[in-house]
Amino acid sequence: KRSASYRAWLDDKISELRNTKYKSDTTLGYEGNYVVKLKVIENELPAGYIKDYLAYKGTLTVIKSVRNAAAKEDAYHNYIAKAGNHVYKKDVEQSYTNYKMMMSNAVSPDFTYITVDGKTVSLKDLRGKYVYIDVWATWCGPCKAEIPFLTKVEADYHGKNIHFVSLSVDQQKDKAKWTSYVKDNKLGGIQLLADQDFNSDFVKKYNINSIPRFILIDPAGKIVSGDAKRPSDPELRKQ
């Protein structure tokens, strides 16, 4: 329960079995690794604390990170049918509810965060236009690699029916670093800092556990996509 070295060894062993005895599901690309890893946990580990914990974490990963809808459904229903830990079960149920919300054209969860200039902005304040949200952080290399593409998209859509929001999940202790980065690089759009980084309510409701992540919301405040195309993807403009 407390040995980091044991957890690392066990993770390596599960990955080894996934890649040899079970073979990864190549039809899902890299994400298939998460699905097959769950199968290894289910079939190879004895019942008990470790299996319960890893099945819980693995199911959350599939729900949050795998894009294939059937894989998400299978992982969720298989877990719920066997879940014994009520805390883990409740957490998985919440993540699944969040996922279904994003798929149902529901009204987006709201947020109220502070801009780089110290003003308060709520998502509801932006109703009437589309909202494209970039969830990023100053420490995230892939996030920063998207910024030039985002700047170009912002310029091309300037004056049109859309707001561009960059929502940083930098920690509050790094607020000065975030402020300096935004101002030094003259970043455009609406620049916001989440109140509790990855533990912020809005971030958790979108099941965000890795960045960059992009969200598209329509003028009525409804979710168009909880995992929208990246600025570097030409398909974004079609979307």
Coordinates of N, CA and C in Angstrom, one line a residue:
K1 N 0.8 -1.2 0.0 CA 0.0 0.0 0.0 C 0.8 1.3 0.0
R2 N 2.1 1.2 0.5 CA 2.9 2.4 0.7 C 4.2 2.3 -0.1
S3 N 4.5 1.3 -0.7 CA 5.8 1.1 -1.4 C 5.8 1.6 -2.8
A4 N 6.4 2.7 -3.1 CA 6.4 3.2 -4.5 C 7.2 2.3 -5.4
S5 N 8.3 1.7 -4.9 CA 9.1 0.8 -5.7 C 8.3 -0.5 -6.1
Y6 N 7.5 -0.9 -5.1 CA 6.6 -2.1 -5.4 C 5.6 -1.7 -6.5
R7 N 5.0 -0.6 -6.4 CA 4.0 -0.2 -7.4 C 4.6 -0.1 -8.7
A8 N 5.8 0.5 -8.8 CA 6.5 0.6 -10.1 C 6.9 -0.7 -10.7
W9 N 7.3 -1.7 -9.8 CA 7.6 -3.0 -10.3 C 6.3 -3.7 -10.8
L10 N 5.3 -3.6 -10.1 CA 4.0 -4.2 -10.5 C 3.5 -3.6 -11.8
D11 N 3.6 -2.3 -11.9 CA 3.2 -1.7 -13.2 C 4.0 -2.2 -14.4
D12 N 5.3 -2.3 -14.2 CA 6.1 -2.9 -15.2 C 5.7 -4.3 -15.6
K13 N 5.4 -5.1 -14.6 CA 5.0 -6.5 -14.8 C 3.7 -6.6 -15.6
I14 N 2.7 -5.7 -15.2 CA 1.4 -5.7 -15.9 C 1.6 -5.3 -17.3
S15 N 2.5 -4.3 -17.5 CA 2.8 -3.8 -18.9 C 3.4 -4.9 -19.7
E16 N 4.3 -5.7 -19.1 CA 5.0 -6.8 -19.8 C 4.0 -7.8 -20.2
L17 N 3.0 -8.2 -19.4 CA 2.0 -9.1 -19.7 C 1.1 -8.6 -20.8
R18 N 0.8 -7.3 -20.7 CA -0.1 -6.6 -21.7 C 0.6 -6.7 -23.1
N19 N 1.9 -6.6 -23.2 CA 2.6 -6.5 -24.5 C 2.9 -7.9 -25.0
T20 N 2.8 -9.0 -24.1 CA 3.2 -10.3 -24.6 C 2.1 -11.3 -24.5
K21 N 1.7 -11.6 -23.4 CA 0.6 -12.7 -23.2 C -0.7 -12.2 -23.8
Y22 N -1.0 -10.9 -23.6 CA -2.4 -10.3 -24.0 C -2.4 -9.6 -25.3
K23 N -1.2 -9.0 -25.6 CA -1.1 -8.2 -26.8 C -2.0 -7.0 -26.7
S24 N -1.5 -5.9 -27.1 CA -2.2 -4.6 -27.1 C -3.3 -4.6 -28.2
D25 N -4.3 -3.9 -27.9 CA -5.4 -3.7 -28.9 C -5.0 -2.6 -29.9
T26 N -4.4 -3.0 -31.0 CA -3.9 -2.0 -32.0 C -5.0 -1.2 -32.7
T27 N -6.3 -1.8 -32.7 CA -7.4 -1.1 -33.3 C -7.7 0.3 -32.7
L28 N -7.3 0.4 -31.4 CA -7.5 1.7 -30.7 C -6.2 2.5 -30.6
G29 N -5.2 2.1 -31.4 CA -4.0 2.9 -31.3 C -3.3 2.8 -29.9
Y30 N -2.6 3.8 -29.5 CA -1.9 3.8 -28.2 C -2.9 3.6 -27.1
E31 N -4.1 4.2 -27.2 CA -5.1 4.1 -26.2 C -5.6 2.7 -25.9
G32 N -5.3 1.8 -26.8 CA -5.7 0.4 -26.6 C -4.8 -0.2 -25.5
N33 N -3.7 0.4 -25.2 CA -2.9 -0.1 -24.0 C -3.6 0.0 -22.7
Y34 N -4.4 1.0 -22.5 CA -5.2 1.2 -21.3 C -6.3 0.1 -21.2
V35 N -6.9 -0.2 -22.3 CA -7.9 -1.2 -22.3 C -7.4 -2.6 -22.0
V36 N -6.3 -3.0 -22.6 CA -5.7 -4.3 -22.4 C -5.1 -4.4 -21.0
K37 N -4.6 -3.3 -20.5 CA -4.1 -3.3 -19.1 C -5.2 -3.7 -18.1
L38 N -6.4 -3.2 -18.3 CA -7.5 -3.6 -17.5 C -7.7 -5.1 -17.5
K39 N -7.6 -5.7 -18.7 CA -7.8 -7.1 -18.8 C -6.7 -7.9 -18.0
V40 N -5.5 -7.4 -18.1 CA -4.4 -8.0 -17.3 C -4.8 -8.0 -15.8
I41 N -5.2 -6.8 -15.3 CA -5.5 -6.7 -13.9 C -6.7 -7.6 -13.5
E42 N -7.7 -7.7 -14.4 CA -8.8 -8.5 -14.1 C -8.4 -10.0 -14.0
N43 N -7.6 -10.4 -15.0 CA -7.3 -11.9 -15.1 C -6.1 -12.4 -14.3
E44 N -5.2 -11.5 -14.0 CA -3.9 -12.0 -13.5 C -3.7 -11.7 -12.0
L45 N -4.4 -10.7 -11.4 CA -4.2 -10.4 -10.0 C -5.2 -11.1 -9.1
P46 N -4.8 -11.5 -8.0 CA -5.7 -12.1 -7.0 C -6.6 -11.1 -6.4
A47 N -7.7 -11.5 -5.9 CA -8.7 -10.5 -5.2 C -8.0 -9.9 -4.0
G48 N -8.3 -8.6 -3.8 CA -7.8 -7.9 -2.6 C -7.6 -6.5 -2.9
Y49 N -6.9 -5.8 -2.0 CA -6.7 -4.4 -2.1 C -6.1 -3.9 -3.4
I50 N -5.0 -4.6 -3.8 CA -4.2 -4.2 -5.0 C -5.1 -4.2 -6.2
K51 N -5.8 -5.4 -6.4 CA -6.6 -5.5 -7.6 C -7.7 -4.5 -7.6
D52 N -8.4 -4.3 -6.4 CA -9.4 -3.3 -6.3 C -8.9 -1.9 -6.7
Y53 N -7.8 -1.5 -6.2 CA -7.3 -0.2 -6.5 C -6.9 0.0 -7.9
L54 N -6.2 -1.0 -8.5 CA -5.7 -0.9 -9.9 C -6.9 -1.0 -10.9
A55 N -7.9 -1.8 -10.5 CA -9.1 -1.8 -11.4 C -9.8 -0.5 -11.4
Y56 N -9.9 0.1 -10.2 CA -10.5 1.5 -10.1 C -9.7 2.5 -10.9
K57 N -8.4 2.6 -10.7 CA -7.6 3.6 -11.4 C -7.6 3.3 -12.9
G58 N -7.5 2.0 -13.3 CA -7.5 1.7 -14.7 C -8.9 2.0 -15.4
T59 N -10.0 1.8 -14.7 CA -11.3 2.1 -15.3 C -11.4 3.7 -15.5
L60 N -11.0 4.4 -14.5 CA -11.0 5.9 -14.6 C -10.2 6.3 -15.8
T61 N -9.0 5.7 -16.0 CA -8.2 6.1 -17.1 C -8.9 5.8 -18.5
V62 N -9.5 4.7 -18.6 CA -10.2 4.4 -19.8 C -11.4 5.4 -20.1
I63 N -12.1 5.7 -19.0 CA -13.3 6.6 -19.2 C -12.8 8.0 -19.5
K64 N -11.7 8.4 -18.9 CA -11.2 9.8 -19.2 C -10.3 9.9 -20.4
S65 N -9.6 8.9 -20.8 CA -8.5 9.1 -21.8 C -8.7 8.3 -23.1
V66 N -9.6 7.3 -23.1 CA -9.8 6.5 -24.3 C -11.0 7.1 -25.1
R67 N -10.9 7.3 -26.3 CA -11.9 8.0 -27.1 C -13.0 7.1 -27.6
N68 N -12.7 5.8 -27.7 CA -13.6 4.9 -28.2 C -14.8 4.7 -27.2
A69 N -16.0 5.0 -27.7 CA -17.2 4.9 -26.8 C -17.5 3.5 -26.3
A70 N -17.3 2.5 -27.1 CA -17.6 1.1 -26.7 C -16.6 0.7 -25.6
A71 N -15.3 1.1 -25.7 CA -14.4 0.8 -24.7 C -14.7 1.4 -23.4
K72 N -15.2 2.7 -23.4 CA -15.6 3.3 -22.2 C -16.7 2.6 -21.5
E73 N -17.7 2.3 -22.3 CA -18.9 1.6 -21.8 C -18.6 0.2 -21.2
D74 N -17.7 -0.5 -21.9 CA -17.4 -1.9 -21.4 C -16.6 -1.7 -20.1
A75 N -15.7 -0.8 -20.0 CA -14.9 -0.6 -18.8 C -15.8 -0.2 -17.6
Y76 N -16.7 0.7 -17.9 CA -17.5 1.2 -16.8 C -18.4 0.1 -16.3
H77 N -19.2 -0.6 -17.2 CA -20.1 -1.6 -16.7 C -19.4 -2.8 -16.1
N78 N -18.3 -3.2 -16.6 CA -17.5 -4.3 -16.0 C -17.1 -4.0 -14.6
Y79 N -16.7 -2.7 -14.4 CA -16.2 -2.3 -13.1 C -17.4 -2.3 -12.1
I80 N -18.5 -1.6 -12.5 CA -19.6 -1.4 -11.6 C -20.2 -2.8 -11.2
A81 N -20.2 -3.8 -12.1 CA -20.7 -5.1 -11.8 C -20.0 -5.8 -10.7
K82 N -18.7 -5.4 -10.5 CA -17.9 -6.1 -9.5 C -17.3 -5.2 -8.4
A83 N -17.6 -4.0 -8.5 CA -17.0 -3.0 -7.5 C -17.4 -3.3 -6.1
G84 N -16.5 -3.3 -5.2 CA -16.7 -3.6 -3.8 C -16.5 -2.4 -2.9
N85 N -15.5 -1.5 -3.3 CA -15.2 -0.3 -2.6 C -16.2 0.8 -2.9
H86 N -17.0 1.2 -2.0 CA -18.0 2.2 -2.3 C -17.4 3.6 -2.7
V87 N -16.3 3.9 -2.1 CA -15.7 5.2 -2.5 C -15.2 5.2 -3.9
Y88 N -14.5 4.1 -4.3 CA -14.0 4.0 -5.7 C -15.2 3.9 -6.6
K89 N -16.2 3.2 -6.3 CA -17.4 3.1 -7.1 C -18.1 4.4 -7.4
K90 N -18.2 5.2 -6.3 CA -18.8 6.6 -6.5 C -18.0 7.4 -7.4
D91 N -16.7 7.3 -7.3 CA -15.8 8.2 -8.1 C -15.9 7.8 -9.6
V92 N -15.9 6.5 -9.9 CA -16.1 6.0 -11.2 C -17.5 6.4 -11.8
E93 N -18.5 6.3 -11.0 CA -19.8 6.7 -11.4 C -19.9 8.2 -11.8
Q94 N -19.2 9.0 -11.0 CA -19.1 10.4 -11.3 C -18.4 10.7 -12.6
S95 N -17.3 10.0 -12.8 CA -16.6 10.2 -14.1 C -17.4 9.8 -15.3
Y96 N -18.1 8.7 -15.1 CA -19.0 8.2 -16.2 C -20.1 9.2 -16.5
T97 N -20.7 9.8 -15.4 CA -21.7 10.8 -15.5 C -21.2 12.0 -16.3
N98 N -20.0 12.4 -15.9 CA -19.3 13.5 -16.6 C -19.2 13.3 -18.1
Y99 N -18.7 12.0 -18.4 CA -18.5 11.6 -19.8 C -19.9 11.7 -20.6
K100 N -20.9 11.2 -20.0 CA -22.2 11.2 -20.6 C -22.8 12.6 -20.8
M101 N -22.5 13.5 -19.9 CA -22.9 14.8 -20.0 C -22.2 15.5 -21.2
M102 N -21.0 15.2 -21.5 CA -20.3 15.8 -22.6 C -20.8 15.3 -23.9
M103 N -21.4 14.1 -23.9 CA -21.9 13.5 -25.1 C -23.3 13.9 -25.4
S104 N -24.0 14.5 -24.5 CA -25.4 14.7 -24.6 C -25.9 16.1 -25.0
N105 N -24.9 17.0 -25.4 CA -25.3 18.4 -25.8 C -25.9 19.1 -24.6
A106 N -25.5 18.7 -23.4 CA -26.0 19.4 -22.2 C -25.4 20.8 -22.0
V107 N -26.0 21.6 -21.2 CA -25.4 22.9 -20.9 C -24.1 22.6 -20.1
S108 N -23.1 23.3 -20.5 CA -21.8 23.2 -19.8 C -21.8 23.6 -18.4
P109 N -21.0 22.9 -17.6 CA -20.8 23.4 -16.2 C -20.2 24.8 -16.3
D110 N -20.5 25.6 -15.3 CA -20.0 27.0 -15.3 C -18.7 27.1 -14.6
F111 N -18.0 28.2 -14.7 CA -16.9 28.6 -13.9 C -16.8 30.1 -13.7
T112 N -16.1 30.5 -12.7 CA -15.8 31.9 -12.4 C -14.4 32.0 -12.0
Y113 N -13.5 32.5 -12.9 CA -12.1 32.6 -12.6 C -11.6 34.0 -12.8
I114 N -10.4 34.2 -12.4 CA -9.7 35.5 -12.5 C -8.9 35.6 -13.8
T115 N -9.0 36.7 -14.5 CA -8.2 37.0 -15.7 C -6.8 37.4 -15.3
V116 N -5.9 37.4 -16.3 CA -4.5 37.8 -16.0 C -4.5 39.3 -15.5
D117 N -5.5 40.1 -15.8 CA -5.5 41.4 -15.3 C -6.3 41.6 -14.0
G118 N -6.7 40.5 -13.4 CA -7.4 40.5 -12.1 C -8.9 40.7 -12.1
K119 N -9.5 40.6 -13.3 CA -10.9 40.7 -13.4 C -11.6 39.4 -13.3
T120 N -12.8 39.3 -13.0 CA -13.6 38.1 -12.8 C -14.4 37.8 -14.1
V121 N -14.3 36.6 -14.6 CA -15.0 36.2 -15.8 C -15.7 34.8 -15.5
S122 N -17.0 34.8 -15.8 CA -17.8 33.5 -15.7 C -18.1 33.0 -17.1
L123 N -18.2 31.7 -17.2 CA -18.5 31.2 -18.6 C -19.9 31.7 -19.0
K124 N -20.8 31.9 -18.1 CA -22.1 32.4 -18.4 C -22.0 33.8 -19.0
D125 N -21.0 34.5 -18.6 CA -20.8 35.9 -19.2 C -20.6 35.9 -20.7
L126 N -20.2 34.7 -21.2 CA -19.7 34.6 -22.6 C -20.8 34.0 -23.5
R127 N -22.0 33.8 -22.9 CA -23.2 33.3 -23.7 C -23.5 34.3 -24.9
G128 N -24.0 33.7 -26.0 CA -24.3 34.5 -27.1 C -23.3 34.3 -28.2
K129 N -22.1 33.8 -27.9 CA -21.1 33.4 -28.9 C -20.6 32.0 -28.6
Y130 N -20.0 31.4 -29.6 CA -19.3 30.1 -29.3 C -18.1 30.4 -28.4
V131 N -17.7 29.4 -27.6 CA -16.5 29.6 -26.8 C -15.6 28.4 -27.0
Y132 N -14.4 28.7 -27.4 CA -13.3 27.6 -27.6 C -12.3 27.8 -26.4
I133 N -12.3 26.7 -25.6 CA -11.5 26.8 -24.4 C -10.2 25.9 -24.6
D134 N -9.1 26.5 -24.3 CA -7.8 25.8 -24.3 C -7.4 25.6 -22.9
V135 N -7.4 24.3 -22.4 CA -6.9 24.0 -21.0 C -5.4 23.7 -21.1
W136 N -4.6 24.5 -20.5 CA -3.1 24.4 -20.7 C -2.4 24.7 -19.3
A137 N -1.1 24.7 -19.4 CA -0.3 25.2 -18.3 C 1.1 25.6 -18.8
T138 N 1.8 26.5 -18.1 CA 3.1 27.0 -18.5 C 4.1 25.9 -18.5
W139 N 3.9 24.8 -17.7 CA 4.9 23.8 -17.7 C 4.7 22.7 -18.7
C140 N 3.7 22.8 -19.5 CA 3.3 21.8 -20.5 C 3.8 22.1 -21.9
G141 N 4.8 21.3 -22.3 CA 5.4 21.5 -23.6 C 4.5 21.4 -24.8
P142 N 3.7 20.3 -24.8 CA 2.7 20.2 -26.0 C 1.7 21.3 -26.0
C143 N 1.3 21.8 -24.8 CA 0.4 22.9 -24.7 C 1.0 24.2 -25.4
K144 N 2.2 24.5 -25.1 CA 2.9 25.7 -25.6 C 3.1 25.5 -27.1
A145 N 3.3 24.3 -27.6 CA 3.5 24.0 -29.0 C 2.2 24.4 -29.8
E146 N 1.1 24.3 -29.1 CA -0.2 24.6 -29.8 C -0.4 26.2 -29.9
I147 N 0.3 26.9 -29.1 CA 0.0 28.4 -29.0 C 0.1 29.1 -30.3
P148 N 1.2 28.9 -31.1 CA 1.2 29.6 -32.4 C 0.0 29.3 -33.3
F149 N -0.4 28.0 -33.3 CA -1.6 27.6 -34.1 C -2.8 28.3 -33.6
L150 N -3.0 28.3 -32.2 CA -4.1 29.0 -31.6 C -4.1 30.5 -32.0
T151 N -3.0 31.1 -31.9 CA -2.9 32.5 -32.3 C -3.4 32.8 -33.7
K152 N -3.0 31.9 -34.6 CA -3.4 32.0 -36.0 C -4.9 31.8 -36.1
V153 N -5.5 30.8 -35.4 CA -7.0 30.6 -35.5 C -7.7 31.9 -34.9
E154 N -7.2 32.4 -33.8 CA -7.8 33.6 -33.2 C -7.8 34.7 -34.2
A155 N -6.7 34.9 -34.9 CA -6.6 36.0 -35.9 C -7.5 35.8 -37.0
D156 N -7.7 34.6 -37.5 CA -8.5 34.3 -38.6 C -10.0 34.5 -38.3
Y157 N -10.4 34.3 -37.0 CA -11.7 34.4 -36.5 C -12.0 35.7 -35.8
H158 N -11.1 36.6 -35.9 CA -11.3 37.9 -35.1 C -12.5 38.6 -35.6
G159 N -13.3 39.0 -34.7 CA -14.5 39.8 -35.0 C -15.7 38.9 -35.3
K160 N -15.5 37.6 -35.3 CA -16.6 36.6 -35.5 C -17.3 36.2 -34.2
N161 N -18.2 35.3 -34.4 CA -19.1 35.0 -33.3 C -18.5 33.9 -32.3
I162 N -17.3 34.2 -31.8 CA -16.6 33.2 -31.0 C -15.7 33.9 -30.0
H163 N -15.6 33.4 -28.8 CA -14.6 33.8 -27.8 C -13.5 32.7 -27.7
F164 N -12.3 33.1 -27.5 CA -11.2 32.2 -27.3 C -10.7 32.4 -25.8
V165 N -10.8 31.3 -25.1 CA -10.5 31.3 -23.7 C -9.3 30.3 -23.4
S166 N -8.3 30.8 -22.8 CA -7.1 30.0 -22.4 C -7.2 29.8 -20.9
L167 N -7.5 28.6 -20.4 CA -7.6 28.3 -19.0 C -6.4 27.5 -18.5
S168 N -5.6 28.2 -17.7 CA -4.4 27.6 -17.1 C -4.7 26.8 -15.9
V169 N -4.1 25.6 -15.8 CA -4.2 24.8 -14.6 C -2.9 24.8 -13.8
D170 N -2.1 25.9 -14.0 CA -0.9 26.1 -13.2 C -1.4 26.2 -11.7
Q171 N -0.6 25.8 -10.8 CA -1.0 25.9 -9.4 C -1.0 27.4 -8.9
Q172 N -1.7 27.7 -7.9 CA -1.8 29.0 -7.4 C -0.5 29.6 -7.0
K173 N 0.4 28.8 -6.5 CA 1.7 29.2 -6.1 C 2.5 29.7 -7.3
D174 N 2.1 29.3 -8.5 CA 2.8 29.7 -9.7 C 2.1 30.8 -10.5
K175 N 1.2 31.5 -9.8 CA 0.4 32.5 -10.5 C 1.3 33.6 -11.1
A176 N 2.3 34.0 -10.4 CA 3.2 35.0 -11.0 C 3.9 34.5 -12.2
K177 N 4.3 33.3 -12.2 CA 4.9 32.7 -13.4 C 4.0 32.7 -14.6
W178 N 2.7 32.3 -14.3 CA 1.7 32.3 -15.4 C 1.5 33.7 -15.9
T179 N 1.3 34.7 -15.0 CA 1.1 36.1 -15.4 C 2.2 36.6 -16.3
S180 N 3.4 36.3 -15.9 CA 4.6 36.8 -16.7 C 4.6 36.1 -18.0
Y181 N 4.3 34.8 -18.1 CA 4.3 34.1 -19.4 C 3.3 34.7 -20.3
V182 N 2.1 34.9 -19.8 CA 1.0 35.4 -20.7 C 1.4 36.8 -21.2
K183 N 1.9 37.7 -20.3 CA 2.2 39.1 -20.7 C 3.5 39.1 -21.6
D184 N 4.5 38.4 -21.2 CA 5.7 38.4 -22.0 C 5.5 37.9 -23.4
N185 N 4.6 36.9 -23.5 CA 4.4 36.3 -24.9 C 3.2 37.0 -25.6
K186 N 2.6 38.0 -24.9 CA 1.5 38.8 -25.5 C 0.4 37.8 -26.0
L187 N 0.0 36.9 -25.2 CA -1.0 35.9 -25.5 C -2.4 36.6 -25.6
G188 N -3.2 36.3 -26.6 CA -4.5 36.9 -26.8 C -5.6 36.1 -26.2
G189 N -6.8 36.5 -26.6 CA -8.0 35.9 -26.0 C -8.2 36.2 -24.6
I190 N -9.1 35.4 -23.9 CA -9.3 35.6 -22.5 C -8.5 34.7 -21.7
Q191 N -7.5 35.2 -20.9 CA -6.6 34.4 -20.2 C -7.0 34.2 -18.7
L192 N -7.3 33.0 -18.3 CA -7.8 32.7 -17.0 C -6.9 31.7 -16.3
L193 N -7.0 31.8 -14.9 CA -6.3 30.8 -14.1 C -7.3 30.0 -13.3
A194 N -7.3 28.7 -13.4 CA -8.3 27.9 -12.6 C -7.9 28.0 -11.1
D195 N -8.9 27.9 -10.3 CA -8.7 28.2 -8.8 C -7.9 27.0 -8.1
Q196 N -8.1 25.8 -8.6 CA -7.4 24.7 -7.9 C -6.8 23.7 -8.9
D197 N -6.1 24.2 -9.9 CA -5.4 23.5 -11.0 C -6.3 22.3 -11.4
F198 N -5.8 21.0 -11.4 CA -6.6 19.9 -11.8 C -7.7 19.5 -10.9
N199 N -7.7 20.1 -9.7 CA -8.8 19.8 -8.8 C -9.9 20.8 -8.9
S200 N -9.8 21.8 -9.8 CA -10.9 22.7 -10.0 C -12.1 22.0 -10.5
D201 N -13.3 22.5 -10.0 CA -14.5 21.9 -10.3 C -14.8 21.7 -11.8
F202 N -14.6 22.8 -12.5 CA -14.8 22.8 -14.0 C -13.9 21.7 -14.7
V203 N -12.7 21.7 -14.3 CA -11.7 20.7 -14.9 C -12.1 19.3 -14.6
K204 N -12.5 19.0 -13.3 CA -12.9 17.7 -12.9 C -14.2 17.2 -13.7
K205 N -15.1 18.2 -13.9 CA -16.4 17.8 -14.5 C -16.2 17.5 -16.0
Y206 N -15.1 17.9 -16.6 CA -14.7 17.5 -18.0 C -13.8 16.4 -18.0
N207 N -13.5 15.7 -16.9 CA -12.7 14.5 -16.8 C -11.3 14.8 -17.3
I208 N -10.8 16.0 -17.1 CA -9.4 16.3 -17.6 C -8.3 15.9 -16.7
N209 N -7.5 14.9 -17.2 CA -6.4 14.5 -16.4 C -5.1 14.6 -17.2
S210 N -5.2 15.1 -18.4 CA -4.0 15.4 -19.2 C -4.3 16.6 -20.1
I211 N -3.2 17.4 -20.4 CA -3.4 18.5 -21.2 C -2.3 18.5 -22.3
P212 N -2.5 19.2 -23.4 CA -3.6 20.2 -23.7 C -5.0 19.5 -23.9
R213 N -6.0 20.2 -23.6 CA -7.4 19.7 -23.9 C -8.2 20.9 -24.4
F214 N -9.0 20.7 -25.3 CA -9.8 21.8 -25.9 C -11.3 21.5 -25.8
I215 N -12.1 22.5 -25.6 CA -13.5 22.3 -25.4 C -14.2 23.4 -26.2
L216 N -15.3 23.0 -26.9 CA -16.1 23.9 -27.7 C -17.5 23.9 -27.2
I217 N -18.0 25.1 -27.0 CA -19.3 25.4 -26.4 C -20.1 26.3 -27.3
D218 N -21.4 26.1 -27.5 CA -22.2 26.9 -28.5 C -22.7 28.1 -27.8
P219 N -23.4 29.0 -28.6 CA -23.8 30.3 -28.0 C -24.9 30.2 -26.9
A220 N -25.6 29.0 -26.9 CA -26.5 28.8 -25.8 C -25.9 28.2 -24.6
G221 N -24.6 28.0 -24.6 CA -23.9 27.4 -23.4 C -23.9 25.9 -23.4
K222 N -24.3 25.3 -24.5 CA -24.3 23.8 -24.6 C -23.0 23.3 -25.2
I223 N -22.6 22.1 -24.8 CA -21.4 21.5 -25.2 C -21.5 21.0 -26.6
V224 N -20.6 21.5 -27.5 CA -20.5 21.0 -28.8 C -19.5 19.8 -28.8
S225 N -18.4 20.0 -28.1 CA -17.4 18.9 -27.9 C -16.6 19.1 -26.6
G226 N -16.6 18.1 -25.8 CA -15.8 18.2 -24.6 C -14.3 17.8 -24.8
D227 N -14.0 17.4 -26.1 CA -12.7 17.0 -26.5 C -12.5 17.5 -27.9
A228 N -12.5 18.8 -28.1 CA -12.5 19.4 -29.4 C -11.1 19.2 -30.1
K229 N -11.1 19.4 -31.4 CA -9.9 19.4 -32.2 C -8.9 20.4 -31.7
R230 N -7.6 20.1 -31.9 CA -6.6 21.1 -31.5 C -6.4 22.1 -32.6
P231 N -5.9 23.3 -32.2 CA -5.6 24.3 -33.2 C -4.7 23.9 -34.4
S232 N -3.8 23.0 -34.1 CA -2.9 22.5 -35.1 C -3.5 21.5 -36.1
D233 N -4.7 21.1 -35.7 CA -5.5 20.1 -36.6 C -6.3 20.9 -37.6
P234 N -6.1 20.7 -38.9 CA -7.0 21.4 -39.9 C -8.4 21.1 -39.7
E235 N -8.8 19.9 -39.1 CA -10.2 19.6 -38.9 C -10.9 20.5 -37.9
L236 N -10.1 21.3 -37.1 CA -10.8 22.2 -36.2 C -11.7 23.2 -36.9
R237 N -11.2 23.7 -38.0 CA -12.0 24.8 -38.7 C -13.3 24.2 -39.2
K238 N -13.3 22.9 -39.6 CA -14.6 22.3 -40.0 C -15.5 22.1 -38.8
Q239 N -14.9 21.8 -37.7 CA -15.6 21.6 -36.5 C -16.3 22.9 -36.0

